[in-house]
Structures are given as C-alpha cells and as structure tokens.
Coordinates of C-alpha atoms and ligand atoms in Angstrom, one line a residue:
X102 CA 137.3 205.1 -16.0
X103 CA 135.0 206.8 -13.5
X104 CA 133.4 204.9 -11.2
X105 CA 129.5 205.7 -11.0
X106 CA 128.0 206.7 -7.2
X107 CA 124.7 204.8 -6.8
X108 CA 121.5 205.5 -8.2
X109 CA 120.2 207.9 -5.2
X110 CA 116.5 209.8 -6.6
X111 CA 114.3 208.8 -8.8
X112 CA 112.1 210.1 -11.3
X113 CA 109.9 210.9 -9.5
X114 CA 111.0 212.3 -6.1
X115 CA 112.7 214.5 -7.9
X116 CA 109.7 216.1 -9.4
X117 CA 107.9 216.3 -6.4
X118 CA 111.3 218.1 -5.1
X119 CA 111.5 220.8 -7.7
X120 CA 107.2 221.3 -7.2
X121 CA 108.2 222.1 -3.9
X122 CA 108.3 226.0 -2.3
X123 CA 111.8 228.0 -2.9
X124 CA 114.2 227.6 -1.1
X125 CA 113.4 231.0 1.4
X126 CA 110.7 229.9 2.3
X127 CA 111.7 226.9 3.2
X128 CA 114.8 228.2 5.5
X129 CA 111.9 230.8 7.1
X130 CA 109.9 227.8 8.0
X131 CA 112.8 225.3 9.8
X132 CA 114.2 228.6 11.5
X133 CA 111.2 229.1 13.5
X134 CA 110.9 224.7 14.7
X135 CA 114.8 224.9 15.3
X136 CA 114.4 227.8 18.0
X137 CA 112.7 225.1 19.8
X138 CA 114.7 222.4 19.4
X139 CA 115.6 221.0 22.1
X140 CA 118.0 218.6 23.1
X141 CA 117.6 214.8 21.4
X142 CA 117.9 211.6 22.7
X143 CA 121.9 211.7 20.9
X144 CA 123.5 213.0 23.5
X145 CA 125.2 216.1 24.7
X146 CA 126.6 218.8 21.5
X147 CA 129.7 219.5 20.6
X148 CA 131.1 222.9 20.2
X149 CA 130.5 222.4 16.9
X150 CA 127.2 221.4 17.1
X151 CA 126.0 224.1 18.8
X152 CA 127.7 226.5 15.8
X153 CA 125.7 223.8 13.5
X154 CA 122.2 224.4 14.7
X155 CA 123.3 227.8 15.0
X156 CA 124.3 228.6 11.0
X157 CA 121.2 226.2 10.2
X158 CA 118.5 228.5 11.9
X159 CA 120.1 231.2 10.0
X160 CA 120.9 230.2 6.6
X161 CA 119.2 226.6 6.7
X162 CA 120.8 223.5 5.7
X163 CA 124.8 223.8 6.2
X164 CA 126.9 222.0 3.0
X165 CA 129.1 219.1 3.4
X166 CA 132.8 221.4 2.5
X167 CA 131.4 224.2 5.5
X168 CA 130.8 220.7 8.2
X169 CA 134.1 219.7 7.0
X170 CA 136.1 223.2 7.5
X171 CA 134.2 223.9 10.9
X172 CA 135.0 220.4 12.4
X173 CA 138.9 220.2 10.8
X174 CA 139.4 224.0 11.1
X175 CA 137.6 226.1 13.2
X176 CA 139.5 228.6 14.7
X177 CA 138.6 227.8 18.7
X178 CA 137.1 224.1 18.5
X179 CA 138.6 222.4 15.0
X180 CA 140.0 219.2 15.1
X181 CA 142.7 220.1 14.5
X182 CA 143.0 223.4 16.1
X183 CA 142.3 222.5 19.7
X184 CA 146.0 221.5 21.8
X185 CA 144.2 218.4 23.3
X186 CA 143.9 216.5 20.5
X187 CA 145.5 213.8 20.2
X188 CA 146.2 213.2 16.5
X189 CA 149.0 211.7 15.6
X190 CA 150.3 207.7 16.2
X191 CA 149.5 204.7 18.4
X192 CA 148.8 207.3 21.0
X193 CA 146.4 209.7 18.8
X194 CA 143.6 209.1 15.7
X195 CA 145.9 208.1 13.7
X196 CA 149.4 207.8 12.2
X197 CA 150.8 208.7 8.7
X198 CA 153.8 207.1 7.0
X199 CA 155.7 209.6 7.7
X200 CA 155.1 208.2 11.7
X201 CA 155.6 205.5 10.9
X202 CA 159.0 204.8 9.3
X203 CA 161.6 207.4 8.2
X204 CA 162.3 205.8 5.3
X205 CA 159.3 207.5 3.5
X206 CA 160.4 211.4 4.0
X207 CA 164.5 210.2 3.0
X208 CA 163.0 208.7 -0.6
X209 CA 160.6 211.7 -1.2
X210 CA 163.8 214.4 -1.2
X211 CA 165.9 211.8 -2.5
X212 CA 163.1 212.5 -5.7
X213 CA 162.7 216.3 -5.0
X214 CA 166.6 216.3 -5.4
X215 CA 166.7 214.5 -8.3
X216 CA 164.9 216.6 -9.9
X217 CA 166.6 219.8 -9.0
X218 CA 170.3 218.4 -10.1
X219 CA 169.0 217.2 -13.0
X220 CA 167.3 221.4 -13.4
X221 CA 169.0 223.6 -12.2
X222 CA 171.9 222.4 -9.8
X223 CA 173.4 225.5 -9.8
X224 CA 170.3 227.5 -8.0
X225 CA 169.5 228.2 -4.6
X226 CA 166.3 225.4 -4.0
X227 CA 163.3 226.7 -1.1
X228 CA 160.8 223.6 -0.1
X229 CA 157.8 224.2 0.9
X230 CA 155.8 221.3 2.9
X231 CA 151.5 221.5 3.1
X232 CA 150.1 220.2 5.9
X233 CA 153.5 218.9 8.5
X234 CA 151.4 217.4 11.4
X235 CA 154.6 217.3 13.7
X236 CA 156.9 217.9 10.7
X237 CA 158.6 214.5 10.9
X238 CA 158.1 214.4 7.3
X239 CA 160.3 217.8 6.9
X240 CA 162.7 216.6 9.6
X241 CA 163.4 213.7 7.6
X242 CA 163.9 215.4 4.0
X243 CA 166.3 217.9 5.6
X244 CA 168.3 215.0 7.1
X245 CA 168.6 214.6 3.2
X246 CA 169.5 217.5 1.9
X247 CA 172.3 218.1 4.6
X248 CA 174.2 214.7 4.2
X249 CA 174.8 215.5 0.3
X250 CA 177.2 218.2 0.3
X251 CA 176.1 219.4 -2.9
X252 CA 172.6 220.3 -1.1
X253 CA 173.0 221.3 1.7
X254 CA 175.1 224.4 0.5
X255 CA 172.0 224.9 -1.5
X256 CA 169.2 225.2 0.7
X257 CA 168.2 228.7 1.6
X258 CA 164.7 228.0 2.7
X259 CA 162.1 226.6 4.6
X260 CA 158.5 227.4 4.1
X261 CA 155.3 225.5 6.6
X262 CA 151.9 225.7 5.1
X263 CA 149.8 225.7 8.9
X264 CA 146.6 227.1 9.4
X265 CA 147.1 225.5 13.5
X266 CA 148.6 227.7 16.1
X267 CA 148.6 223.3 18.3
X268 CA 150.4 222.2 15.5
X269 CA 152.9 225.0 15.0
X270 CA 153.3 224.5 18.5
X271 CA 154.8 220.4 17.0
X272 CA 156.4 222.0 14.2
X273 CA 158.4 224.0 15.5
X274 CA 159.7 221.6 18.7
X275 CA 160.8 219.3 15.9
X276 CA 162.6 221.6 14.0
X277 CA 163.4 223.3 16.4
X278 CA 167.3 222.9 15.2
X279 CA 167.1 224.4 12.4
X280 CA 164.5 227.4 13.9
X281 CA 167.5 228.4 15.5
X282 CA 170.4 227.7 12.7
X283 CA 170.2 231.0 10.1
X284 CA 170.3 229.6 7.3
X285 CA 168.2 227.0 6.3
X286 CA 164.9 230.7 7.6
X287 CA 161.9 228.4 8.7
X288 CA 158.6 230.1 8.0
X289 CA 155.3 229.4 8.7
X290 CA 152.0 230.2 6.5
X291 CA 148.5 230.6 6.6
X292 CA 148.0 230.2 3.1
X293 CA 149.8 229.0 0.3
X294 CA 149.2 232.2 -1.8
X295 CA 151.1 233.7 1.4
X296 CA 154.3 232.4 0.4
X297 CA 157.3 235.2 -1.6
X298 CA 158.1 234.8 -4.9
X299 CA 161.9 233.9 -4.9
X300 CA 163.7 234.4 -8.6
X301 CA 166.2 232.6 -8.7
X302 CA 165.1 229.4 -6.5
X303 CA 164.2 226.3 -7.4
X304 CA 161.3 225.3 -5.5
X305 CA 160.5 222.0 -3.8
X306 CA 156.4 221.5 -3.1
X307 CA 155.8 218.2 -1.1
X308 CA 151.7 217.6 0.1
X309 CA 151.8 214.6 2.1
X310 CA 147.8 214.0 3.6
X311 CA 146.9 217.6 2.9
X312 CA 144.4 217.0 0.1
X313 CA 142.2 215.2 2.1
X314 CA 141.3 216.8 4.9
X315 CA 140.2 219.6 1.9
X316 CA 136.5 220.7 2.2
X317 CA 134.7 219.0 0.0
X318 CA 131.1 219.4 -1.0
X319 CA 129.2 216.4 -2.0
X320 CA 126.8 217.0 -5.6
X321 CA 123.8 215.2 -6.7
X322 CA 123.9 214.7 -10.3
X323 CA 119.5 215.1 -10.9
X324 CA 117.9 215.5 -15.2
X325 CA 117.5 219.5 -13.8
X326 CA 121.3 219.2 -13.8
X327 CA 123.5 219.4 -10.0
X328 CA 122.2 219.4 -7.4
X329 CA 124.1 219.7 -3.6
X330 CA 123.7 217.3 -0.9
X331 CA 123.6 219.1 2.4
X332 CA 123.0 218.0 6.3
X333 CA 119.3 219.1 8.3
X334 CA 118.7 218.3 11.5
X335 CA 117.1 214.6 10.7
X336 CA 114.1 215.5 13.8
X337 CA 113.5 219.2 12.1
X338 CA 109.8 218.2 11.0
X339 CA 109.8 220.5 8.6
X340 CA 112.8 220.5 6.1
X341 CA 110.5 219.8 3.1
X342 CA 114.3 219.3 0.7
X343 CA 114.4 215.7 -0.7
X344 CA 116.0 212.9 1.8
X345 CA 118.0 210.8 -0.4
X346 CA 117.5 206.4 -0.6
X347 CA 118.4 204.8 2.1
X348 CA 120.7 202.3 0.0
X349 CA 122.7 206.2 -1.2
X350 CA 122.0 207.8 3.0
X351 CA 124.5 204.3 3.9
X352 CA 127.2 205.5 1.2
X353 CA 127.5 208.8 2.3
X354 CA 127.4 207.7 5.5
X355 CA 129.9 205.8 6.3
X356 CA 131.5 205.4 3.1
X357 CA 134.7 203.7 2.2
X358 CA 137.4 202.5 5.5
X359 CA 140.0 204.3 5.6
X360 CA 141.9 203.3 8.7
X361 CA 140.3 199.5 8.9
X362 CA 138.0 197.7 7.1
X363 CA 135.8 197.4 10.3
X364 CA 131.9 198.8 10.2
X365 CA 130.6 201.9 11.7
X366 CA 131.3 202.4 15.8
X367 CA 128.5 204.4 16.6
X368 CA 125.1 205.9 14.7
X369 CA 124.5 209.4 15.4
X370 CA 120.9 210.9 13.3
X371 CA 120.6 214.0 14.6
X372 CA 122.2 214.8 11.7
X373 CA 120.9 213.7 7.8
X374 CA 122.1 214.4 4.7
X375 CA 119.4 216.5 2.1
X376 CA 118.9 217.0 -1.0
X377 CA 119.0 221.1 -2.5
X378 CA 115.6 221.1 -3.9
X379 CA 117.3 223.5 -7.0
X380 CA 121.0 223.7 -8.3
X381 CA 122.8 225.7 -6.3
X382 CA 125.8 227.9 -7.5
X383 CA 127.9 226.1 -5.8
X384 CA 126.9 222.6 -7.0
X385 CA 126.7 223.9 -10.5
X386 CA 130.0 225.1 -11.2
X387 CA 131.7 222.5 -9.4
X388 CA 129.7 219.9 -12.1
X389 CA 130.6 221.5 -14.6
X390 CA 134.9 221.7 -13.9
X391 CA 135.3 218.7 -15.6
X392 CA 134.6 216.8 -18.6
X393 CA 134.3 213.7 -17.0
X394 CA 131.3 214.5 -14.6
X395 CA 129.5 215.1 -17.9
X396 CA 129.0 211.8 -19.0
X397 CA 127.8 210.6 -15.1
X398 CA 124.1 209.1 -15.5
X399 CA 121.6 211.6 -13.6
X400 CA 121.4 209.7 -10.0
X401 CA 125.5 209.8 -9.0
X402 CA 126.4 211.5 -6.6
X403 CA 130.7 213.0 -6.2
X404 CA 132.2 214.6 -3.8
X405 CA 133.9 217.7 -5.1
X406 CA 136.3 220.2 -3.4
X407 CA 137.1 223.2 -5.1
X408 CA 140.1 223.8 -3.0
X409 CA 141.4 221.1 -3.7
X410 CA 141.7 222.5 -7.8
X411 CA 142.5 226.1 -6.0
X412 CA 145.7 224.8 -4.6
X413 CA 146.7 222.5 -7.4
X414 CA 146.2 225.5 -9.4
X415 CA 148.5 227.7 -6.7
X416 CA 151.1 224.4 -6.2
X417 CA 151.1 225.4 -10.6
X418 CA 152.2 228.9 -9.8
X419 CA 154.6 228.2 -7.4
X420 CA 156.8 226.5 -10.1
X421 CA 156.5 227.9 -13.0
X422 CA 156.6 231.0 -11.5
X423 CA 160.7 231.8 -12.1
X424 CA 162.8 230.6 -14.4
X425 CA 164.8 228.0 -12.7
X426 CA 161.9 225.9 -11.7
X427 CA 160.4 224.0 -9.5
X428 CA 158.8 220.5 -9.0
X429 CA 156.4 218.9 -6.3
X430 CA 154.8 215.5 -4.7
X431 CA 151.8 214.9 -3.6
X432 CA 151.1 211.6 -1.6
X433 CA 147.2 211.2 -0.9
X434 CA 144.1 208.7 -0.7
X435 CA 142.2 208.5 -3.9
X436 CA 142.9 207.7 -7.4
X437 CA 141.9 208.4 -10.7
X438 CA 138.7 208.8 -10.9
X439 CA 136.0 210.9 -8.8
X440 CA 134.3 208.8 -5.8
X441 CA 130.3 209.8 -4.3
X442 CA 130.6 207.9 -0.8
X443 CA 134.6 208.5 0.4
X444 CA 133.9 210.4 3.3
X445 CA 135.4 209.2 7.1
X446 CA 135.9 209.6 9.9
X447 CA 138.7 208.4 12.2
X448 CA 138.2 209.0 16.0
X449 CA 139.8 206.7 18.4
X450 CA 137.5 208.2 21.4
X451 CA 135.3 205.4 21.6
X452 CA 136.3 203.6 18.4
X453 CA 139.7 202.6 18.9
X454 CA 140.9 203.4 15.8
X455 CA 137.7 202.2 13.6
X456 CA 135.9 204.0 11.6
X457 CA 132.4 205.5 13.2
X458 CA 130.1 207.8 11.6
X459 CA 130.4 210.7 9.3
X460 CA 128.4 212.8 12.0
X461 CA 129.7 211.0 15.1
X462 CA 131.4 214.1 17.6
X463 CA 131.7 217.0 15.0
X464 CA 135.3 218.7 16.4
X465 CA 136.4 215.6 18.3
X466 CA 137.6 213.8 15.2
X467 CA 139.9 213.8 11.9
X468 CA 137.8 213.8 8.6
X469 CA 139.0 213.3 5.0
X470 CA 137.9 212.3 1.6
X471 CA 139.8 210.9 -1.0
X472 CA 141.3 212.4 -3.8
X473 CA 140.1 212.4 -7.5
X474 CA 143.6 212.8 -8.7
X475 CA 142.6 213.2 -12.4
X476 CA 140.9 216.7 -11.2
X477 CA 144.8 217.5 -9.9
X478 CA 145.8 216.9 -13.0
X479 CA 143.3 218.5 -15.1
X480 CA 143.8 221.9 -12.6
X481 CA 147.8 221.8 -13.1
X482 CA 147.3 221.1 -16.7
X483 CA 145.1 223.7 -18.1
X484 CA 147.0 225.8 -19.1
X485 CA 149.4 223.1 -20.1
X486 CA 152.2 224.7 -17.8
X487 CA 153.7 222.4 -16.2
X488 CA 154.2 218.5 -16.1
X489 CA 152.2 215.8 -14.3
X490 CA 153.7 212.2 -13.3
X491 CA 151.9 209.3 -12.3
X492 CA 150.5 208.7 -10.7
X493 CA 151.5 205.5 -9.2
X494 CA 151.1 203.5 -6.0
X495 CA 152.9 203.9 -3.0
X496 CA 154.1 200.5 -2.3
X497 CA 155.1 200.8 -6.5
X498 CA 156.5 203.7 -6.0
X499 CA 158.3 203.5 -3.2
X500 CA 159.6 200.3 -4.3
X501 CA 161.0 201.4 -7.5
X502 CA 163.2 204.5 -5.4
X503 CA 164.9 201.9 -3.8
X504 CA 162.9 201.1 -0.5
X505 CA 164.5 197.4 -0.4
X506 CA 168.2 198.4 -0.2
X507 CA 167.4 201.4 2.8
X508 CA 166.1 199.2 4.2
X509 CA 168.6 197.1 4.2
X510 CA 171.2 199.5 5.3
X511 CA 168.9 200.6 8.2
X512 CA 168.4 196.6 9.2
X513 CA 172.5 196.5 9.0
X514 CA 173.5 199.0 11.8
X515 CA 169.8 198.8 13.8
X516 CA 171.3 197.5 17.6
X517 CA 168.6 194.5 18.3
X518 CA 167.0 191.9 17.1
X519 CA 164.0 193.9 17.8
X520 CA 164.7 196.5 16.3
X521 CA 165.3 195.2 13.1
X522 CA 162.1 193.6 12.7
X523 CA 160.0 196.2 13.9
X524 CA 161.8 199.0 10.6
X525 CA 161.4 195.8 9.1
X526 CA 157.5 195.9 9.9
X527 CA 157.3 199.2 9.2
X528 CA 158.5 199.1 5.5
X529 CA 155.7 196.3 4.6
X530 CA 153.0 198.5 5.9
X531 CA 154.0 201.3 3.7
X532 CA 153.9 198.9 0.8
X533 CA 152.0 196.7 1.2
X534 CA 149.3 197.0 -2.1
X535 CA 146.5 195.8 0.4
X536 CA 146.9 198.8 2.8
X537 CA 148.8 201.5 2.0
X538 CA 151.1 200.6 -0.5
X539 CA 148.6 200.3 -2.3
X540 CA 145.4 203.2 -1.1
X541 CA 147.5 205.8 -0.9
X542 CA 148.7 207.3 -5.3
X543 CA 151.8 209.5 -5.8
X544 CA 151.7 212.2 -8.3
X545 CA 154.9 214.2 -9.1
X546 CA 155.0 217.5 -10.5
X547 CA 157.7 219.8 -12.1
X548 CA 158.3 222.3 -14.4
X549 CA 160.2 220.3 -16.8
X550 CA 159.1 219.3 -20.0
X551 CA 158.8 215.0 -21.1
X552 CA 160.5 214.1 -23.5
X553 CA 160.3 210.2 -24.6
X554 CA 161.6 208.7 -21.4
X555 CA 159.4 210.4 -18.7
X556 CA 160.8 210.7 -15.3
X557 CA 162.3 208.1 -12.9
X558 CA 160.3 206.7 -11.7
X559 CA 157.0 207.5 -13.1
X560 CA 158.5 205.9 -16.8
X561 CA 155.8 203.9 -18.1
X562 CA 153.0 204.7 -16.1
X563 CA 151.4 207.3 -18.6
X564 CA 150.9 203.2 -20.4
X565 CA 150.3 200.9 -17.3
X566 CA 149.0 203.3 -15.1
X567 CA 148.0 200.9 -12.1
X568 CA 146.0 203.5 -10.0
Ligands
SAH132 N1 151.1 216.1 7.0 C1 150.9 215.3 7.9 C2 150.0 215.5 8.4 C3 149.1 214.8 8.1 S1 147.0 216.2 8.7 C4 151.8 213.9 8.0 O1 151.8 213.5 6.9 O2 152.1 213.4 9.0 C5 146.5 217.4 8.1 C6 147.3 218.7 8.2 O3 147.5 219.8 7.3 C7 147.7 219.2 9.4 O4 149.1 219.6 10.0 C8 146.4 220.3 9.9 O5 146.7 221.0 11.0 C9 146.7 220.8 8.2 N2 145.7 221.3 7.3 C10 144.6 221.1 8.1 N3 144.0 222.2 6.5 C11 144.8 222.5 6.8 C12 144.8 223.9 5.9 N4 143.1 224.3 5.5 N5 146.1 224.7 5.7 C13 146.7 224.7 6.5 N6 147.2 223.3 6.9 C14 145.8 222.6 6.9

C-alpha cells in the first residue's frame, strides 16, 4: 500500500499560482533581485551555496535533485569529494552496517556465492560494487571468496563504481593487498555503464547505501498534472512561485530521522521550497514513471529518482548481458512505496550525529532519501528479464542467513570478554527491528528463473512481505 504525503496545495492556491505570468518572466525578475542580494543573517555562505546563488541568478529556482548532486558530488566542494570530510565511523558523520560488523559483508558474500554455485559453478565470476565507501564491505566479501577453494580460483575481477577521488584513495588503501596481486584485478569506474562486458563470466553486483545518495526530484500532484518542488532564496521577494503550506514544509524540510529520532538541531531559512507554476518536463516524466503514482490524490508529494531507475536497468543489463548470468544484492533505507518527506541530512558538525535541517551547511553534510523499492523492482522488471527477490528487512535477511551461528563462532575465538560483548552488541544493532534491522530493506536480483520454491532466504516473501 502506498503511504500518501499530506495535502499540500489547496485548489485556491493552485489556481492563483496557475494564473501568474510565465516562468521566464519570473526568472528575470528573480535574477535582477538576486544580483542585489547581500549576505543575510544566516552565517557565511558555503562554497556550494555560492554556486546555488549564481545558478538561481542564471536560471531560476533549483530542483532538489540538482541540490543533492551539488551537495554530494560537486567535483571539488561536494561532500563525498572533499578529503577533509570524515564521512564514516564514530568520528565521521555516519556509520554503516559493514563498518559495524564484518559479519554483514560475509553473509552478503555467502548469498552471492550460493547463487553462482547454483547457476554457473564452472564459470569464472566477477564482483562489482556501487559506492564502496571505505572499501570495508568489499574487503569482507573478498575474504569469504578466498576461503573457499572453489571460489578462490574463479574470481577474475573486482570493479568499483566510485566518483570520488577521496573515496577511491580510501578504498585503494583498504584493498591494497589485492591491488598489488595480479589476480583478481581491480578497476575503478565513474559509472556502471563504463564496466566492460565480460563474456563467459558470472557477474555479481552489490550496492549498499548507494541508491539513497542518488538525486531525487520532489514532485507534487495538482489538478493540472505533476509540478516540481524547487528551491529558492527565502528572502527573495520577487519569487512568486506557490509556497508550500507550513505543514508540508515541515515534512519536506525535516523528514524522518535517519540516524536518530531527535528533532532538527539547526534551522536555516536562507532557502525555501517553492512549487513550479506549471508542470515541468521532469515532473511530468517522473510523475508518470509508475502506475502506482496515478492513484495518488491531488496534493500528494513524492520523491522520485530517475537515476535510481536508470541504475536498476543497468544492473539488470549487466546481469543478463552474457549467457552465464549473474545476481545482485541491493541494501538501503526505504521500503516498497514512495515517500514525500524522507530527504534528510546527516552531519556531525554542530549536531553530534543528530538530524539537521535539509539546508544546513550545504556541501558539508550527507544528504539521503529513502529508496522506493517498488519503483526499483518495476524498473528491473520492465522487460521481464531478471527475477527480483524480496524485499526482506535487513534483520530478517541476516537471521535467515544464519547470523547467529557466525556470531557464536566469532565470540568463541574472541580473545577477551570485552571483545566478545562488542561482537554481540554490534550484531544486535544490525538485526534490531527498531533500528538498522528494520530500517533497511534487502532486494535480491538474479538471472535465474524462479521456480515454485523461490530462492533462499527470500522463500516466503512474496506471500508474507514484511516490508
Ligand atoms: N557502501 C558504503 C558507502 C556508502 S556512502 C558503505 O555502506 O559503507 C555512498 C558511497 O557512494 C560513497 O563512496 C560515495 O562516494 C559514493 N557515491 C555517491 N554518489 C555516487 C555516484 N553518483 N556514483 C558513484 N559513486 C557515488
């Protein structure tokens, strides 16, 4: 069932916004005002904010997708691009499952190995990771591949899709033990589509907390079609786009808590969301991406990522391109429905791991949005070429894969009582249904055709989906 965003644009407001002059005229008046714009009360502009001001000056309000892209991936000032940012770990802005426990990566590797052994055990295989962060997940997976003689000799290549040179350096340092070996070979790519075809090789793909960093557009349904929610300067009196209601603004700006349940710690009002006066090409395209969106009532607001759709299709093509096939695991925040208020910022600076305003220090914080796994599955299945499995909640997925057995074995060999307790506590975090175990969904994808039995551990999910 879809969760519906709150009503945000009354028909009265809508009709008045539709009567206003065309966008071009508004952009001109906005541009002339922005030229006179002087520093406000909200502190110094970040480098990304300077770019935003210039961009608005040239072409008018920005989409949320452009905002996310600038904040995260601007070549020099983007959050992931700047080596000064301590992104991961207890001293960084957030921590992720592979950083918490080695068991996470080990069990993902076991599932992928199982699929390979089931469908093409005599063929070589390769592993592709999207957004590998510090390289910890890949390191844990490679350890598993090396442990089994059957897989040790069959792994040909490791492909890492990573745009950030700073992150690439971290990954190289973590994986240097294989960087200097001739086999498997390791290669970095800017995009999934840059990965070469590899006939006769089974392809494994893993994407953990990657899709939630891809840009989303925020669109709102009106009685005249889908409009786009854009970002303008709040002190710009010349902006005559419809302002969202206070209720919806609250939802859009603050969203759900990603890392904690705390309220936003800092609120900036330099930037404000505004509604485009007419449908845009992008809002119309995205609003029609899924038949589910057609059933949403007027006033619904949803985050939709065309980049996630494209990534899903690229994964399906990679898995299916050669006769040997492949499989993939996608693990991320989200569920099988769209959301309209999940955009959030994770930033340690000033906030001590609490969630802050979406416009807090642009470029200096992480920004994510929940993944609509239903859209992901629709995108994978549009040619009916791959089989999607699940989703399962992370906690359930790990339990079914035998996380307790693995933990017991690690605890047995741990040298101290402190270490034993730490191992147990860490894994409890990964499976806790009220924490990471419940917030993350796991989607399996395989080139194999589903029989009556389905595939372990997604066996009964289609009938008893707990997402
Ligand atoms: N999977 C890791 C890191 C998640 S953070 C973990 O779970 O620990 C997101 C990662 O994706 C970072 O390495 C970031 O640099 C990378 N990234 C973000 N956007 C990207 C894009 N468009 N293309 C490739 N990599 C990207």
